[in-house]
Amino acid sequence: MDKKLIEELKKKLETQKESLQKELKSFANEDPKIKHNWDTRYPNREDGDKDDQADEVQEYDNALSLEYSLELKLKDVNMALEKMENGTYGVCENCGKKIDEKRLLACPEAKTCLKCG
Ligand SMILES: [Zn+2]
């Protein structure tokens, strides 16, 4: 694969990684023991009365599902960056063929080619 293209995609992935981490950090803590794992903080409102408790549970629920999808995306981004290090980037995990460059430009963390994805 073209080195210039790899560099460009790497930059994209790193920007994505940063913004995902920033977003996760705003409501979750990174697990120091388990790699790529985040724990959503329970909303702790100091001025909350009893009526707010249902809201808090709802808020926590929303945060959990958001955390889940952000975490998955971050995992994919990290995997793609690891593959670049190993030189296995840009190959479909399903059929082993090269992933189309246009697809990678649109979605640098893609793990499969258009046919398989
Ligand atoms: Zn494929």
PDB file of C-alpha atoms and ligand atoms in Angstrom:
ATOM      1  CA  MET A   1       0.000   0.000   0.000  1.00  0.00           C
ATOM      2  CA  ASP A   2       1.090   3.533  -0.755  1.00  0.00           C
ATOM      3  CA  LYS A   3       3.058   5.012   2.141  1.00  0.00           C
ATOM      4  CA  LYS A   4       1.535   8.426   1.675  1.00  0.00           C
ATOM      5  CA  LEU A   5      -1.935   6.973   1.877  1.00  0.00           C
ATOM      6  CA  ILE A   6      -1.055   5.060   5.029  1.00  0.00           C
ATOM      7  CA  GLU A   7       0.269   8.257   6.601  1.00  0.00           C
ATOM      8  CA  GLU A   8      -2.926  10.072   5.703  1.00  0.00           C
ATOM      9  CA  LEU A   9      -5.111   7.314   7.113  1.00  0.00           C
ATOM     10  CA  LYS A  10      -2.976   7.110  10.229  1.00  0.00           C
ATOM     11  CA  LYS A  11      -3.520  10.799  10.863  1.00  0.00           C
ATOM     12  CA  LYS A  12      -7.245  10.325  10.438  1.00  0.00           C
ATOM     13  CA  LEU A  13      -7.255   7.420  12.858  1.00  0.00           C
ATOM     14  CA  GLU A  14      -5.229   9.309  15.427  1.00  0.00           C
ATOM     15  CA  THR A  15      -7.569  12.286  15.262  1.00  0.00           C
ATOM     16  CA  GLN A  16     -10.503   9.930  15.648  1.00  0.00           C
ATOM     17  CA  LYS A  17      -8.836   8.198  18.577  1.00  0.00           C
ATOM     18  CA  GLU A  18      -8.246  11.492  20.342  1.00  0.00           C
ATOM     19  CA  SER A  19     -11.793  12.712  19.959  1.00  0.00           C
ATOM     20  CA  LEU A  20     -13.251   9.361  21.016  1.00  0.00           C
ATOM     21  CA  GLN A  21     -11.048   9.297  24.106  1.00  0.00           C
ATOM     22  CA  LYS A  22     -11.981  12.858  24.921  1.00  0.00           C
ATOM     23  CA  GLU A  23     -15.659  12.066  24.618  1.00  0.00           C
ATOM     24  CA  LEU A  24     -15.335   8.953  26.761  1.00  0.00           C
ATOM     25  CA  LYS A  25     -13.333  10.790  29.395  1.00  0.00           C
ATOM     26  CA  SER A  26     -16.126  13.306  29.817  1.00  0.00           C
ATOM     27  CA  PHE A  27     -18.372  10.702  31.458  1.00  0.00           C
ATOM     28  CA  ALA A  28     -16.323   7.533  31.948  1.00  0.00           C
ATOM     29  CA  ASN A  29     -13.046   6.406  33.477  1.00  0.00           C
ATOM     30  CA  GLU A  30     -10.522   4.316  31.644  1.00  0.00           C
ATOM     31  CA  ASP A  31     -10.012   0.993  33.342  1.00  0.00           C
ATOM     32  CA  PRO A  32      -6.357   0.864  34.444  1.00  0.00           C
ATOM     33  CA  LYS A  33      -6.366  -2.950  34.549  1.00  0.00           C
ATOM     34  CA  ILE A  34      -8.247  -3.972  31.422  1.00  0.00           C
ATOM     35  CA  LYS A  35      -7.002  -2.624  28.125  1.00  0.00           C
ATOM     36  CA  HIS A  36      -9.552  -0.735  26.039  1.00  0.00           C
ATOM     37  CA  ASN A  37     -12.148  -0.893  28.779  1.00  0.00           C
ATOM     38  CA  TRP A  38     -14.048   2.101  30.122  1.00  0.00           C
ATOM     39  CA  ASP A  39     -16.388   2.468  33.067  1.00  0.00           C
ATOM     40  CA  THR A  40     -19.200   4.952  33.009  1.00  0.00           C
ATOM     41  CA  ARG A  41     -19.298   7.154  36.089  1.00  0.00           C
ATOM     42  CA  TYR A  42     -22.593   7.185  37.900  1.00  0.00           C
ATOM     43  CA  PRO A  43     -24.084  10.679  37.650  1.00  0.00           C
ATOM     44  CA  ASN A  44     -23.598  12.309  40.991  1.00  0.00           C
ATOM     45  CA  ARG A  45     -25.632  15.434  41.412  1.00  0.00           C
ATOM     46  CA  GLU A  46     -25.030  17.220  44.651  1.00  0.00           C
ATOM     47  CA  ASP A  47     -28.158  19.278  44.473  1.00  0.00           C
ATOM     48  CA  GLY A  48     -30.400  16.345  43.505  1.00  0.00           C
ATOM     49  CA  ASP A  49     -33.499  15.537  45.514  1.00  0.00           C
ATOM     50  CA  LYS A  50     -35.516  12.310  45.376  1.00  0.00           C
ATOM     51  CA  ASP A  51     -37.377  13.285  42.218  1.00  0.00           C
ATOM     52  CA  ASP A  52     -34.095  13.383  40.393  1.00  0.00           C
ATOM     53  CA  GLN A  53     -33.215   9.780  41.069  1.00  0.00           C
ATOM     54  CA  ALA A  54     -35.254   8.387  38.177  1.00  0.00           C
ATOM     55  CA  ASP A  55     -33.564  10.916  35.931  1.00  0.00           C
ATOM     56  CA  GLU A  56     -30.192   9.818  37.172  1.00  0.00           C
ATOM     57  CA  VAL A  57     -30.904   6.186  36.362  1.00  0.00           C
ATOM     58  CA  GLN A  58     -32.077   7.218  32.914  1.00  0.00           C
ATOM     59  CA  GLU A  59     -29.009   9.361  32.426  1.00  0.00           C
ATOM     60  CA  TYR A  60     -26.753   6.517  33.518  1.00  0.00           C
ATOM     61  CA  ASP A  61     -28.509   4.149  31.106  1.00  0.00           C
ATOM     62  CA  ASN A  62     -27.970   6.534  28.226  1.00  0.00           C
ATOM     63  CA  ALA A  63     -24.361   7.032  29.176  1.00  0.00           C
ATOM     64  CA  LEU A  64     -23.814   3.266  29.322  1.00  0.00           C
ATOM     65  CA  SER A  65     -25.069   2.673  25.804  1.00  0.00           C
ATOM     66  CA  LEU A  66     -23.103   5.644  24.511  1.00  0.00           C
ATOM     67  CA  GLU A  67     -20.019   4.316  26.279  1.00  0.00           C
ATOM     68  CA  TYR A  68     -20.550   0.930  24.674  1.00  0.00           C
ATOM     69  CA  SER A  69     -20.687   2.280  21.129  1.00  0.00           C
ATOM     70  CA  LEU A  70     -17.792   4.706  21.646  1.00  0.00           C
ATOM     71  CA  GLU A  71     -15.735   1.945  23.211  1.00  0.00           C
ATOM     72  CA  LEU A  72     -16.335  -0.358  20.247  1.00  0.00           C
ATOM     73  CA  LYS A  73     -15.393   2.359  17.799  1.00  0.00           C
ATOM     74  CA  LEU A  74     -12.259   3.183  19.769  1.00  0.00           C
ATOM     75  CA  LYS A  75     -11.349  -0.489  19.784  1.00  0.00           C
ATOM     76  CA  ASP A  76     -11.623  -0.613  15.994  1.00  0.00           C
ATOM     77  CA  VAL A  77      -9.504   2.514  15.661  1.00  0.00           C
ATOM     78  CA  ASN A  78      -6.844   1.056  17.968  1.00  0.00           C
ATOM     79  CA  MET A  79      -6.886  -2.233  16.080  1.00  0.00           C
ATOM     80  CA  ALA A  80      -6.382  -0.424  12.787  1.00  0.00           C
ATOM     81  CA  LEU A  81      -3.440   1.499  14.252  1.00  0.00           C
ATOM     82  CA  GLU A  82      -1.948  -1.755  15.560  1.00  0.00           C
ATOM     83  CA  LYS A  83      -2.320  -3.319  12.122  1.00  0.00           C
ATOM     84  CA  MET A  84      -0.442  -0.408  10.605  1.00  0.00           C
ATOM     85  CA  GLU A  85       2.396  -1.177  13.001  1.00  0.00           C
ATOM     86  CA  ASN A  86       2.326  -4.836  12.027  1.00  0.00           C
ATOM     87  CA  GLY A  87       1.984  -4.145   8.337  1.00  0.00           C
ATOM     88  CA  THR A  88      -1.298  -6.007   8.078  1.00  0.00           C
ATOM     89  CA  TYR A  89      -3.456  -2.947   7.602  1.00  0.00           C
ATOM     90  CA  GLY A  90      -5.900  -2.729   4.687  1.00  0.00           C
ATOM     91  CA  VAL A  91      -6.591  -6.446   4.384  1.00  0.00           C
ATOM     92  CA  CYS A  92     -10.115  -7.806   4.750  1.00  0.00           C
ATOM     93  CA  GLU A  93     -10.449  -9.925   7.899  1.00  0.00           C
ATOM     94  CA  ASN A  94     -13.007 -12.085   6.208  1.00  0.00           C
ATOM     95  CA  CYS A  95     -11.689 -12.924   2.747  1.00  0.00           C
ATOM     96  CA  GLY A  96      -8.071 -11.765   3.026  1.00  0.00           C
ATOM     97  CA  LYS A  97      -8.279  -9.498   0.008  1.00  0.00           C
ATOM     98  CA  LYS A  98      -7.141  -5.899  -0.086  1.00  0.00           C
ATOM     99  CA  ILE A  99      -9.722  -3.381   1.050  1.00  0.00           C
ATOM    100  CA  ASP A 100     -10.517  -0.735  -1.534  1.00  0.00           C
ATOM    101  CA  GLU A 101      -8.622   2.504  -0.896  1.00  0.00           C
ATOM    102  CA  LYS A 102     -11.755   4.577  -1.315  1.00  0.00           C
ATOM    103  CA  ARG A 103     -13.420   2.573   1.429  1.00  0.00           C
ATOM    104  CA  LEU A 104     -10.443   3.078   3.710  1.00  0.00           C
ATOM    105  CA  LEU A 105     -10.459   6.806   3.055  1.00  0.00           C
ATOM    106  CA  ALA A 106     -14.126   6.995   3.996  1.00  0.00           C
ATOM    107  CA  CYS A 107     -13.747   4.622   6.921  1.00  0.00           C
ATOM    108  CA  PRO A 108     -10.103   4.116   7.948  1.00  0.00           C
ATOM    109  CA  GLU A 109     -11.018   1.678  10.728  1.00  0.00           C
ATOM    110  CA  ALA A 110     -12.782  -0.705   8.283  1.00  0.00           C
ATOM    111  CA  LYS A 111     -11.946  -4.329   8.974  1.00  0.00           C
ATOM    112  CA  THR A 112     -13.592  -5.903   5.948  1.00  0.00           C
ATOM    113  CA  CYS A 113     -13.866  -5.152   2.241  1.00  0.00           C
ATOM    114  CA  LEU A 114     -17.044  -3.809   0.664  1.00  0.00           C
ATOM    115  CA  LYS A 115     -18.224  -7.286  -0.326  1.00  0.00           C
ATOM    116  CA  CYS A 116     -17.826  -8.703   3.155  1.00  0.00           C
ATOM    117  CA  GLY A 117     -18.767  -5.610   5.137  1.00  0.00           C
TER     118      GLY A 117
HETATM  119 ZN    ZN B   1     -13.649  -9.393   2.122  1.00  0.00          ZN
END
